[in-house]
Coordinates of C-alpha atoms and ligand atoms in Angstrom, one line a residue:
Chain A
M1 CA 6.9 -5.0 40.4
E2 CA 8.2 -8.1 41.6
S3 CA 6.2 -11.1 42.8
K4 CA 6.7 -12.4 45.9
H5 CA 5.8 -15.9 44.8
P6 CA 9.0 -18.0 44.8
L7 CA 8.3 -20.2 41.7
E8 CA 7.6 -16.8 39.8
F9 CA 10.7 -15.2 41.1
L10 CA 12.7 -18.4 40.0
I11 CA 11.0 -18.1 36.6
T12 CA 11.8 -14.5 36.6
W13 CA 15.5 -15.0 37.0
F14 CA 15.6 -18.0 34.6
I15 CA 14.4 -16.0 31.9
R16 CA 16.7 -13.1 32.8
L17 CA 19.6 -15.4 33.1
T18 CA 19.2 -16.7 29.4
G19 CA 18.8 -13.1 28.3
Y20 CA 21.9 -11.9 30.0
S21 CA 23.9 -15.1 28.7
S22 CA 23.1 -14.7 25.0
I23 CA 24.2 -11.0 25.5
F24 CA 27.5 -12.3 27.4
F25 CA 28.3 -14.7 24.3
V26 CA 27.9 -12.3 21.7
V27 CA 30.3 -9.9 23.7
L28 CA 32.8 -12.8 24.5
I29 CA 32.9 -13.8 20.8
L30 CA 33.4 -10.1 19.6
F31 CA 35.9 -9.7 22.1
F32 CA 37.7 -12.7 20.9
L33 CA 37.5 -11.8 17.4
V34 CA 38.9 -8.3 18.0
S35 CA 41.7 -9.5 20.3
E36 CA 43.1 -12.0 17.7
G37 CA 42.4 -9.7 14.7
L38 CA 43.5 -6.3 15.7
P39 CA 47.3 -7.2 16.1
A40 CA 47.0 -7.9 12.1
L41 CA 46.9 -3.8 11.9
S42 CA 50.3 -3.6 13.8
E43 CA 52.1 -6.5 12.0
V44 CA 51.1 -5.8 8.6
S45 CA 50.9 -2.3 7.2
L46 CA 47.7 -1.0 6.0
D47 CA 49.0 -0.5 2.4
T48 CA 49.9 -4.2 2.5
L49 CA 46.4 -5.1 4.0
F50 CA 44.4 -3.1 1.6
S51 CA 46.7 -4.1 -1.6
T52 CA 45.4 -6.4 -4.3
R53 CA 47.4 -9.6 -3.8
W54 CA 46.5 -12.4 -1.4
Y55 CA 49.2 -14.7 -1.1
P56 CA 50.0 -15.3 2.6
I57 CA 52.8 -17.9 1.9
E58 CA 55.0 -14.8 0.6
S59 CA 53.6 -12.4 2.9
Y60 CA 51.2 -10.9 0.7
Y61 CA 48.2 -10.1 2.8
G62 CA 46.0 -7.9 0.5
I63 CA 42.5 -8.4 1.5
L64 CA 40.8 -6.4 -1.1
P65 CA 40.5 -9.3 -3.5
L66 CA 38.7 -11.1 -1.0
I67 CA 36.3 -8.3 0.2
L68 CA 35.4 -7.8 -3.5
G69 CA 35.0 -11.2 -4.0
S70 CA 32.5 -11.6 -1.2
L71 CA 30.7 -8.4 -2.7
V72 CA 30.7 -9.5 -6.1
V73 CA 29.2 -12.8 -5.2
T74 CA 26.6 -11.6 -2.8
I75 CA 25.6 -8.5 -5.1
G76 CA 25.3 -11.0 -8.1
A77 CA 23.2 -13.3 -5.6
M78 CA 20.8 -10.6 -4.4
L79 CA 20.2 -9.4 -8.1
I80 CA 18.7 -12.8 -8.7
A81 CA 17.3 -13.6 -5.3
V82 CA 15.3 -10.1 -4.8
P83 CA 13.3 -10.2 -7.6
F84 CA 12.6 -13.9 -7.8
G85 CA 12.1 -14.2 -4.2
I86 CA 9.9 -11.0 -3.9
G87 CA 8.1 -12.1 -7.2
T88 CA 7.3 -15.8 -5.3
A89 CA 6.2 -14.2 -2.3
V90 CA 3.7 -11.9 -4.2
Y91 CA 2.5 -14.8 -6.3
L92 CA 1.9 -17.1 -3.1
S93 CA 0.2 -14.2 -0.9
E94 CA -1.9 -12.4 -3.6
V95 CA -2.4 -14.4 -6.5
A96 CA -2.3 -18.3 -5.8
R97 CA -5.3 -19.8 -4.9
P98 CA -5.3 -21.0 -1.1
M99 CA -4.9 -24.4 -1.9
V100 CA -1.8 -23.9 -4.1
R101 CA -0.3 -21.7 -1.4
E102 CA -0.8 -24.5 1.3
I103 CA 1.3 -26.7 -0.9
L104 CA 3.8 -24.5 -1.8
K105 CA 4.7 -22.5 1.4
P106 CA 5.9 -25.5 3.4
L107 CA 8.0 -26.7 0.3
V108 CA 9.8 -23.4 0.1
E109 CA 10.3 -23.3 3.8
I110 CA 11.7 -27.1 3.6
L111 CA 14.1 -25.6 0.8
A112 CA 15.2 -22.7 3.1
G113 CA 16.4 -25.4 5.7
L114 CA 18.3 -27.2 3.0
P115 CA 22.2 -27.9 4.0
S116 CA 24.2 -25.7 1.8
V117 CA 27.0 -28.4 1.1
M118 CA 24.2 -30.1 -0.8
L119 CA 23.7 -26.9 -3.2
G120 CA 27.4 -26.8 -3.5
F121 CA 27.3 -30.4 -4.8
L122 CA 24.9 -29.5 -7.3
G123 CA 26.6 -26.5 -8.3
I124 CA 29.8 -28.7 -8.9
Q125 CA 28.0 -31.4 -10.5
V126 CA 25.2 -29.5 -12.5
V127 CA 25.5 -25.6 -12.8
S128 CA 29.5 -25.2 -13.3
P129 CA 29.7 -27.6 -16.0
F130 CA 26.5 -26.2 -17.7
L131 CA 28.0 -22.9 -17.5
R132 CA 31.3 -23.9 -18.8
E133 CA 29.8 -25.4 -22.0
F134 CA 27.0 -22.8 -22.2
L135 CA 29.3 -19.8 -22.2
D136 CA 32.4 -21.3 -23.3
L137 CA 34.4 -20.6 -20.5
P138 CA 37.8 -22.4 -19.3
T139 CA 36.3 -23.2 -16.0
G140 CA 32.8 -23.3 -14.8
L141 CA 33.7 -22.6 -11.3
T142 CA 33.3 -18.8 -11.1
A143 CA 31.6 -16.0 -9.3
F144 CA 28.7 -16.2 -11.5
A145 CA 28.2 -19.9 -10.6
G146 CA 28.7 -18.8 -6.8
S147 CA 25.9 -16.0 -7.3
L148 CA 23.2 -18.3 -8.9
L149 CA 23.8 -20.7 -6.1
L150 CA 23.8 -18.2 -3.3
G151 CA 20.7 -16.8 -4.9
G152 CA 19.0 -20.2 -4.7
I153 CA 20.0 -20.1 -1.1
A154 CA 18.7 -16.6 -0.2
I155 CA 15.5 -17.0 -2.1
P156 CA 13.5 -19.3 0.2
T157 CA 14.4 -17.2 2.9
I158 CA 13.2 -14.1 1.3
V159 CA 10.0 -15.6 0.2
S160 CA 9.4 -17.2 3.2
I161 CA 9.6 -14.0 5.2
A162 CA 8.1 -11.6 2.5
E163 CA 5.3 -14.0 2.4
D164 CA 4.5 -13.7 6.0
A165 CA 4.8 -10.1 5.8
M166 CA 2.3 -9.6 3.0
N167 CA 0.0 -12.2 4.7
N168 CA 0.1 -10.1 7.8
V169 CA -1.5 -6.9 6.3
P170 CA -4.8 -6.8 7.2
Q171 CA -7.6 -7.9 4.8
S172 CA -9.1 -4.6 5.5
Y173 CA -6.5 -2.7 3.9
R174 CA -6.9 -4.5 0.5
Q175 CA -10.7 -4.2 0.9
G176 CA -10.5 -0.5 1.7
A177 CA -8.4 0.0 -1.7
L178 CA -10.5 -2.2 -3.7
A179 CA -13.5 -0.4 -2.6
L180 CA -12.1 2.7 -3.9
G181 CA -11.9 1.3 -7.4
A182 CA -8.3 0.3 -7.2
T183 CA -7.3 -2.6 -9.4
R184 CA -5.6 -5.6 -7.9
W185 CA -2.2 -4.5 -8.8
Q186 CA -2.8 -1.0 -7.8
T187 CA -3.8 -2.4 -4.4
M188 CA -0.7 -4.4 -4.2
W189 CA 1.8 -1.4 -5.1
G190 CA 0.0 1.1 -3.4
V191 CA -1.2 -0.3 -0.3
T192 CA -0.2 -4.0 0.6
F193 CA 3.4 -3.3 -0.5
P194 CA 3.9 -0.3 1.7
A195 CA 2.3 -1.8 4.7
A196 CA 4.4 -4.8 4.5
R197 CA 7.5 -2.8 3.8
S198 CA 9.5 -3.4 7.0
G199 CA 8.9 -6.9 6.8
I200 CA 10.0 -7.1 3.0
I201 CA 13.1 -5.3 3.8
T202 CA 13.7 -7.6 6.9
A203 CA 13.3 -10.7 4.4
I204 CA 15.8 -9.0 1.9
M205 CA 18.4 -8.4 4.6
L206 CA 18.2 -11.7 6.2
G207 CA 18.5 -13.3 2.5
L208 CA 21.5 -10.7 2.2
G209 CA 23.2 -12.3 5.5
R210 CA 22.5 -15.5 4.4
A211 CA 24.4 -14.8 1.5
I212 CA 27.2 -13.0 2.9
G213 CA 27.9 -15.4 5.6
E214 CA 27.5 -18.5 3.5
T215 CA 30.8 -20.5 3.3
M216 CA 30.6 -24.1 2.3
T217 CA 28.9 -23.4 -1.3
V218 CA 31.1 -20.7 -2.5
M219 CA 33.9 -22.6 -1.7
M220 CA 32.9 -25.4 -3.5
V221 CA 31.7 -23.6 -6.8
T222 CA 33.7 -20.1 -7.0
G223 CA 37.0 -21.4 -7.8
N224 CA 38.8 -20.1 -5.0
A225 CA 41.4 -18.1 -7.0
P226 CA 42.1 -14.8 -4.9
I227 CA 41.8 -12.7 -8.1
M228 CA 41.0 -9.1 -7.8
P229 CA 37.6 -8.5 -9.6
N230 CA 38.1 -5.3 -11.4
S231 CA 35.7 -5.6 -14.6
I232 CA 32.6 -7.0 -15.2
R233 CA 34.4 -10.1 -16.8
A234 CA 35.5 -11.0 -13.3
L235 CA 31.9 -12.3 -12.9
F236 CA 33.0 -15.2 -15.1
M237 CA 36.3 -16.0 -13.3
P238 CA 37.2 -17.6 -10.4
I239 CA 37.0 -15.8 -7.3
R240 CA 37.6 -16.1 -3.7
T241 CA 35.3 -14.8 -1.0
M242 CA 36.3 -13.8 2.7
T243 CA 34.3 -16.6 4.3
A244 CA 36.0 -19.4 2.0
T245 CA 39.2 -18.0 2.7
I246 CA 39.2 -18.0 6.5
A247 CA 37.2 -21.5 6.1
S248 CA 39.7 -23.1 4.0
E249 CA 43.1 -21.6 5.8
M250 CA 42.1 -21.4 9.2
G251 CA 43.0 -25.0 9.7
E252 CA 46.5 -24.9 8.5
V253 CA 47.9 -21.8 10.2
A254 CA 50.0 -21.3 13.2
A255 CA 48.1 -19.9 15.9
G256 CA 49.4 -16.6 16.7
S257 CA 51.2 -15.8 13.6
I258 CA 50.7 -13.0 11.1
H259 CA 48.8 -15.0 8.9
Y260 CA 46.5 -16.0 11.7
H261 CA 45.7 -13.0 12.9
V262 CA 44.9 -11.5 9.3
L263 CA 42.5 -14.0 9.0
F264 CA 40.6 -13.0 12.3
F265 CA 40.8 -9.5 10.7
I266 CA 38.9 -10.7 7.8
G267 CA 36.5 -11.9 10.3
I268 CA 36.1 -8.6 11.8
V269 CA 35.6 -6.9 8.3
L270 CA 32.8 -9.9 7.6
F271 CA 31.2 -8.9 11.2
L272 CA 31.1 -5.4 10.2
L273 CA 29.6 -5.9 6.8
A274 CA 26.9 -7.7 8.7
L275 CA 26.4 -5.1 11.4
I276 CA 26.0 -2.5 8.3
V277 CA 23.3 -4.8 6.8
N278 CA 21.5 -5.1 10.0
I279 CA 21.7 -1.1 11.1
T280 CA 20.7 -0.2 7.4
A281 CA 17.6 -2.7 7.7
S282 CA 16.2 -1.4 10.9
W283 CA 16.9 2.2 10.2
V284 CA 15.1 1.7 6.6
S285 CA 12.2 -0.2 8.2
M286 CA 11.9 2.2 11.1
R287 CA 12.0 5.1 9.0
K288 CA 8.2 5.5 8.2
Q289 CA 7.1 4.8 11.6
T290 CA 8.6 7.9 13.3
H291 CA 5.2 9.4 13.2
K292 CA 3.5 8.8 16.5
E293 CA 1.0 6.5 15.4
R294 CA -2.2 5.7 17.2
V295 CA -5.2 3.5 16.6
L296 CA -7.3 4.2 19.3
S297 CA -10.4 5.9 19.1
Chain B
M1 CA -36.0 9.6 -9.7
E2 CA -35.3 6.0 -9.0
K3 CA -31.6 5.5 -8.6
I4 CA -31.4 2.0 -7.3
V5 CA -33.8 -0.7 -8.2
V6 CA -33.8 -3.9 -6.7
E7 CA -35.7 -6.6 -8.0
N8 CA -36.1 -10.5 -6.7
F9 CA -32.4 -10.2 -5.4
S10 CA -31.1 -13.3 -3.4
L11 CA -27.6 -14.1 -2.4
T12 CA -26.2 -17.3 -0.7
Y13 CA -22.9 -17.7 0.8
S14 CA -20.9 -21.0 0.4
D15 CA -22.1 -22.0 3.9
G16 CA -25.4 -22.8 2.1
A17 CA -27.7 -20.3 4.1
E18 CA -29.7 -17.7 1.9
S19 CA -28.4 -14.7 3.5
L20 CA -30.7 -12.4 1.2
Q21 CA -34.1 -13.8 -0.3
N22 CA -35.9 -12.1 -2.9
I23 CA -35.2 -8.4 -2.1
N24 CA -37.2 -5.7 -3.7
L25 CA -36.6 -2.2 -3.2
K26 CA -36.6 1.3 -5.1
I27 CA -34.2 3.9 -3.9
N28 CA -34.9 7.5 -4.9
E29 CA -31.8 9.9 -5.9
H30 CA -31.0 12.5 -3.1
T31 CA -32.5 10.6 -0.5
I32 CA -31.1 8.5 2.7
T33 CA -32.3 5.1 2.9
A34 CA -31.7 3.2 6.5
L35 CA -31.3 -0.5 6.4
I36 CA -32.4 -1.7 10.1
G37 CA -32.8 -5.0 11.6
P38 CA -31.3 -7.3 14.1
A39 CA -27.8 -8.8 13.7
G40 CA -27.4 -11.1 10.8
G41 CA -30.3 -9.8 8.8
G42 CA -28.5 -9.1 5.8
K43 CA -27.9 -5.3 5.6
S44 CA -23.9 -5.7 5.3
T45 CA -24.6 -8.4 2.5
F46 CA -26.7 -6.2 0.8
L47 CA -24.6 -2.9 0.9
R48 CA -21.5 -4.7 -0.4
A49 CA -23.6 -6.2 -3.2
M50 CA -24.3 -3.1 -4.5
N51 CA -20.6 -2.3 -5.1
R52 CA -19.8 -5.9 -6.0
L53 CA -17.4 -6.1 -2.7
N54 CA -19.0 -9.5 -2.2
D55 CA -16.8 -10.7 -4.9
L56 CA -14.3 -11.0 -2.7
A57 CA -16.4 -13.0 -0.3
D58 CA -17.5 -16.6 -1.0
V59 CA -20.6 -16.1 -2.4
A60 CA -22.1 -19.3 -3.9
A61 CA -25.0 -18.1 -6.0
L62 CA -26.9 -14.8 -7.0
S63 CA -29.8 -14.2 -8.7
G64 CA -32.4 -11.3 -9.4
H65 CA -31.2 -8.1 -10.6
L66 CA -29.7 -5.1 -8.8
Y67 CA -30.0 -1.7 -11.3
I68 CA -28.0 1.2 -10.5
N69 CA -28.8 4.1 -13.3
G70 CA -30.7 1.4 -15.1
Q71 CA -27.6 -1.0 -15.4
D72 CA -27.7 -4.3 -13.8
V73 CA -24.5 -4.2 -11.6
L74 CA -24.9 -8.2 -11.3
D75 CA -24.3 -8.6 -14.9
P76 CA -20.8 -10.2 -15.1
K77 CA -19.9 -7.7 -18.0
T78 CA -20.3 -4.8 -15.4
N79 CA -17.0 -2.7 -15.2
V80 CA -16.8 -3.5 -11.4
I81 CA -13.6 -0.8 -11.3
Q82 CA -16.1 1.9 -12.6
L83 CA -18.8 1.0 -10.3
R84 CA -16.9 1.2 -7.2
R85 CA -16.0 4.5 -8.0
T86 CA -19.6 5.6 -8.8
V87 CA -20.9 3.7 -5.7
G88 CA -18.8 4.4 -2.6
I89 CA -18.6 2.6 0.7
V90 CA -17.5 3.4 4.3
F91 CA -17.1 0.7 6.8
A92 CA -18.0 0.1 10.4
R93 CA -14.6 0.8 11.6
P94 CA -12.4 3.5 10.7
L95 CA -10.1 1.9 8.2
P96 CA -7.5 4.4 6.8
L97 CA -5.2 3.0 4.3
P98 CA -1.5 3.0 5.8
L99 CA -0.7 6.3 4.1
T100 CA -0.6 9.6 4.8
I101 CA -4.2 11.8 5.4
Y102 CA -3.6 13.6 1.8
E103 CA -2.7 10.1 0.1
N104 CA -5.6 8.4 1.6
V105 CA -8.1 11.1 0.3
S106 CA -6.1 11.0 -3.2
F107 CA -6.0 7.5 -3.2
G108 CA -9.0 6.5 -5.4
L109 CA -8.7 9.5 -7.8
Q110 CA -4.8 8.3 -8.2
A111 CA -5.7 4.8 -9.0
A112 CA -8.3 6.4 -11.4
G113 CA -5.0 7.8 -13.3
E114 CA -5.4 11.2 -12.1
R115 CA -1.9 12.7 -11.8
R116 CA -2.2 16.6 -11.8
K117 CA -1.3 17.8 -8.7
A118 CA -3.5 20.7 -8.8
V119 CA -6.6 18.5 -9.4
L120 CA -5.6 16.2 -6.7
D121 CA -5.1 19.1 -4.3
E122 CA -8.2 20.8 -5.0
A123 CA -10.3 17.5 -4.9
V124 CA -8.3 16.5 -1.5
E125 CA -9.6 20.1 0.0
R126 CA -13.0 19.9 -1.3
A127 CA -13.8 16.1 0.2
L128 CA -11.9 17.0 3.5
R129 CA -14.5 20.0 3.9
Q130 CA -17.5 18.1 2.9
A131 CA -16.7 15.4 5.4
Q132 CA -16.2 18.4 7.9
L133 CA -12.4 17.4 8.6
W134 CA -10.4 20.1 6.7
D135 CA -10.3 22.4 9.8
E136 CA -8.8 19.9 11.7
V137 CA -6.3 18.4 9.5
Y138 CA -5.3 21.2 6.8
D139 CA -2.1 21.6 8.6
R140 CA -0.9 18.1 8.7
L141 CA -1.9 16.3 5.7
G142 CA 1.4 14.7 5.4
D143 CA 1.1 12.8 8.6
S144 CA -0.1 9.4 8.9
A145 CA -3.6 8.6 8.8
F146 CA -3.1 6.6 12.1
A147 CA -2.3 9.7 13.8
I148 CA -5.8 11.1 13.9
S149 CA -8.6 10.2 16.3
G150 CA -11.1 7.6 15.5
G151 CA -13.5 9.9 14.6
Q152 CA -11.5 11.9 12.6
Q153 CA -10.4 8.7 10.8
Q154 CA -13.9 7.8 9.8
R155 CA -14.7 11.3 8.6
L156 CA -11.3 10.6 6.5
C157 CA -12.9 7.5 5.3
I158 CA -16.0 9.4 4.2
A159 CA -13.7 12.0 2.5
R160 CA -11.8 9.6 0.4
V161 CA -15.2 8.3 -1.1
L162 CA -16.2 11.8 -1.8
A163 CA -13.3 12.7 -3.2
L164 CA -14.2 10.5 -6.2
Q165 CA -17.3 12.7 -6.6
P166 CA -19.2 9.2 -6.7
E167 CA -23.4 9.1 -7.2
I168 CA -24.3 6.6 -4.2
I169 CA -22.6 6.5 -1.0
L170 CA -23.2 3.2 1.2
L171 CA -22.5 3.3 4.9
D172 CA -22.1 0.0 6.8
E173 CA -22.8 1.4 10.6
P174 CA -20.3 4.1 10.3
T175 CA -20.7 5.8 13.7
S176 CA -20.5 2.3 15.8
A177 CA -17.2 2.8 16.7
L178 CA -17.5 6.6 17.6
D179 CA -18.2 8.7 20.3
P180 CA -21.4 11.0 20.3
I181 CA -20.0 14.1 19.1
S182 CA -18.0 12.7 16.2
T183 CA -21.4 10.9 15.3
A184 CA -23.2 13.9 15.2
K185 CA -20.7 15.8 13.1
I186 CA -21.1 12.6 10.7
E187 CA -24.6 12.9 10.8
T188 CA -24.6 16.3 10.1
S189 CA -22.5 15.8 6.8
L190 CA -24.8 13.1 5.7
L191 CA -27.7 15.6 5.8
E192 CA -26.0 18.0 3.7
L193 CA -24.3 15.4 1.4
K194 CA -27.9 13.9 0.2
E195 CA -28.5 17.2 -1.7
K196 CA -25.7 15.8 -3.9
Y197 CA -25.7 12.0 -3.5
T198 CA -27.9 9.0 -2.8
I199 CA -27.2 7.8 0.6
V200 CA -27.9 3.9 2.0
I201 CA -26.9 3.5 5.4
A202 CA -27.1 0.6 8.0
P203 CA -27.2 2.9 10.9
H204 CA -25.7 2.1 14.4
N205 CA -29.2 2.1 16.1
I206 CA -32.7 2.9 15.4
Q207 CA -32.7 6.4 16.7
Q208 CA -29.8 7.1 14.2
A209 CA -32.5 5.9 11.4
A210 CA -35.0 8.2 13.0
R211 CA -32.7 11.4 13.0
I212 CA -31.5 10.9 9.4
A213 CA -33.5 8.7 7.2
D214 CA -36.0 9.5 4.6
D215 CA -36.9 5.9 3.9
V216 CA -36.4 2.5 5.8
A217 CA -36.0 -0.9 5.2
F218 CA -36.4 -3.2 7.9
F219 CA -34.4 -6.5 7.4
L220 CA -35.1 -9.5 9.3
Q221 CA -33.1 -13.1 8.7
G222 CA -32.4 -12.0 5.0
E223 CA -35.7 -10.7 4.1
V224 CA -37.2 -7.4 4.0
V225 CA -40.3 -7.3 5.9
E226 CA -41.0 -3.9 5.3
F227 CA -40.0 -0.9 3.0
A228 CA -41.7 2.5 3.7
P229 CA -40.8 6.3 4.5
A230 CA -39.3 6.5 7.8
E231 CA -42.1 8.2 9.6
K232 CA -44.3 5.5 8.4
I233 CA -42.1 2.8 9.8
F234 CA -41.8 4.4 13.3
T235 CA -45.2 5.4 13.8
T236 CA -47.5 3.2 11.8
P237 CA -45.7 0.0 10.3
K238 CA -47.7 -2.2 8.6
D239 CA -46.0 -5.3 9.8
R240 CA -46.4 -6.6 13.4
R241 CA -42.5 -7.5 13.7
T242 CA -41.5 -4.2 12.5
L243 CA -43.3 -2.5 15.1
D244 CA -41.9 -5.0 17.6
Y245 CA -38.4 -3.9 16.3
V246 CA -38.6 -0.1 16.3
Q247 CA -40.4 -0.2 19.9
G248 CA -37.2 -2.3 21.1
R249 CA -39.1 -5.3 21.8
F250 CA -37.0 -7.7 20.0
G251 CA -33.4 -7.9 18.5
Ligands
ATP301 N1 -18.5 -13.8 4.1 C1 -19.3 -14.4 4.6 N2 -19.4 -15.6 4.6 C2 -20.3 -16.2 4.8 N3 -21.7 -15.8 5.4 C3 -21.6 -14.8 5.6 C4 -20.5 -13.9 5.3 N4 -20.8 -12.6 5.6 C5 -22.2 -12.6 6.1 N5 -22.5 -14.0 6.1 C6 -23.9 -14.4 6.7 O1 -25.0 -13.8 6.0 C7 -25.9 -13.6 6.9 C8 -26.1 -12.1 7.0 O2 -25.0 -11.4 7.3 P1 -24.7 -9.7 7.3 O3 -23.5 -9.4 7.7 O4 -25.2 -9.0 6.1 O5 -26.0 -9.2 8.6 P2 -26.2 -7.7 9.2 O6 -27.4 -7.6 8.8 O7 -25.2 -6.7 8.5 O8 -25.7 -8.1 10.9 P3 -25.3 -6.7 11.7 O9 -26.3 -6.1 12.0 O10 -24.5 -7.9 12.8 O11 -24.0 -6.1 11.0 C9 -25.3 -14.1 8.4 O12 -26.0 -15.1 8.7 C10 -23.9 -14.0 8.2 O13 -23.5 -15.3 8.9
MG302 MG1 -23.4 -5.5 9.2

């Protein structure tokens, strides 16, 4: 029902406007992305586009190594970030004493806001020299270094959100389980975890989103060579991600050229990947709630 | 036979107030004992002490003895997990676990390590029948426990305790959130259950105590003012304060 009060009316419209405008901007960006990226499909044959060689100066526009590069680095990052992130979240919410949590939680949240260029700096100065020495590699600037640092970037996000989710599980669930003779760990696995499921999945997906979209750090530490990763060894070789490619080449390319369109096409691929991540996330976290639930008496 | 013997039991929360002072009680097997008294009297605190759920609250000091089957459960060496399987508790608000109906009932057994499907199935059915819930849910055991009514949820909470085949069942105002019909169902099952179990209940009002209790303990500000058979408490209590309370003159 519309209110007749003029101020109320204004506020309602203002809020509506902000809502519409954010939708408008998203659509605008999408439109721009598609209109600049799709011409690539007519200018470059699909065979070329999905080939394994990226060397734009000689008209090799194979984006496969870039897509796989992103995937390798991101999957590596998640293999590190998910266990550590969830582990830390469990520790904070279920094990740590309140005092410890009060101190650690804000620290983790500060980490989550750390500018990624600082991590890249750390990567160049510390992580990659260490990897080179330790694993006896020709260079430490590798996919693995990227994974380590991206993992580091995703961990605070995962910890912070997963911890909130577990913390929001009503104390009464834990009590109910403990009262039935469950141990602390059984309570956690059997009750707290399932109850916090959608929050934990959201945490992982947001961490994943941060890792996929991260540009600066990977540009600094992965060596940026568009090599096709085709074995496990590729993890310890330089690699190039989609984001790093766009960021490093977009500045030098002539607007409207083939190269320019292909870069935008990579942007579309990136966007689709992010979309898939998000859709999977909401699908997985909604799945269990399809029962009609009611909490009334 | 004496199932629960409480001797000089006192409990203080960390805020410093002595919530239970020098409690002495003897509770017989196969009886229903009602703990009555005004708010803050310590009934919940006492119930939760019996299966050591108070371990989770910030209890500052405990003294005295609380024997169940002759074992002092306050002894630090007590196996708390085992104790909680022997002494089940049902809370005031129906609080199913966020699982299916079946999983709620089988949760305790599974936590105890039971994996055999047949055993679990049988235990779930038996417990749901004992809690008078089977007929209402047998065809949707896989549904979320939140998809049933509040009264059914509370009987589900009773069933999940029964599935463990405990010896003692504690109930803390189990019907306070329920309608009269659900309440009656629960009272009926309690009267049946006392043949097999020992029941201690903080009833939701004095009438409920009068309907189901064999013995009644009157808790006032952390003390047990009087502990006697129900008809005695309700007709000729020894203590003036008990009389005032049961006649509704305070509290
Ligand atoms: N977790 C706790 N921490 C500190 N004090 C508590 C805690 N639980 C209960 N108390 C205090 O202990 C006293 C007894 O409380 P209890 O809940 O046992 O009373 P009750 O008889 O169950 O009351 P009601 O009829 O309202 O349920 C109260 O003064 C209460 O404030
Ligand atoms: Mg109470």
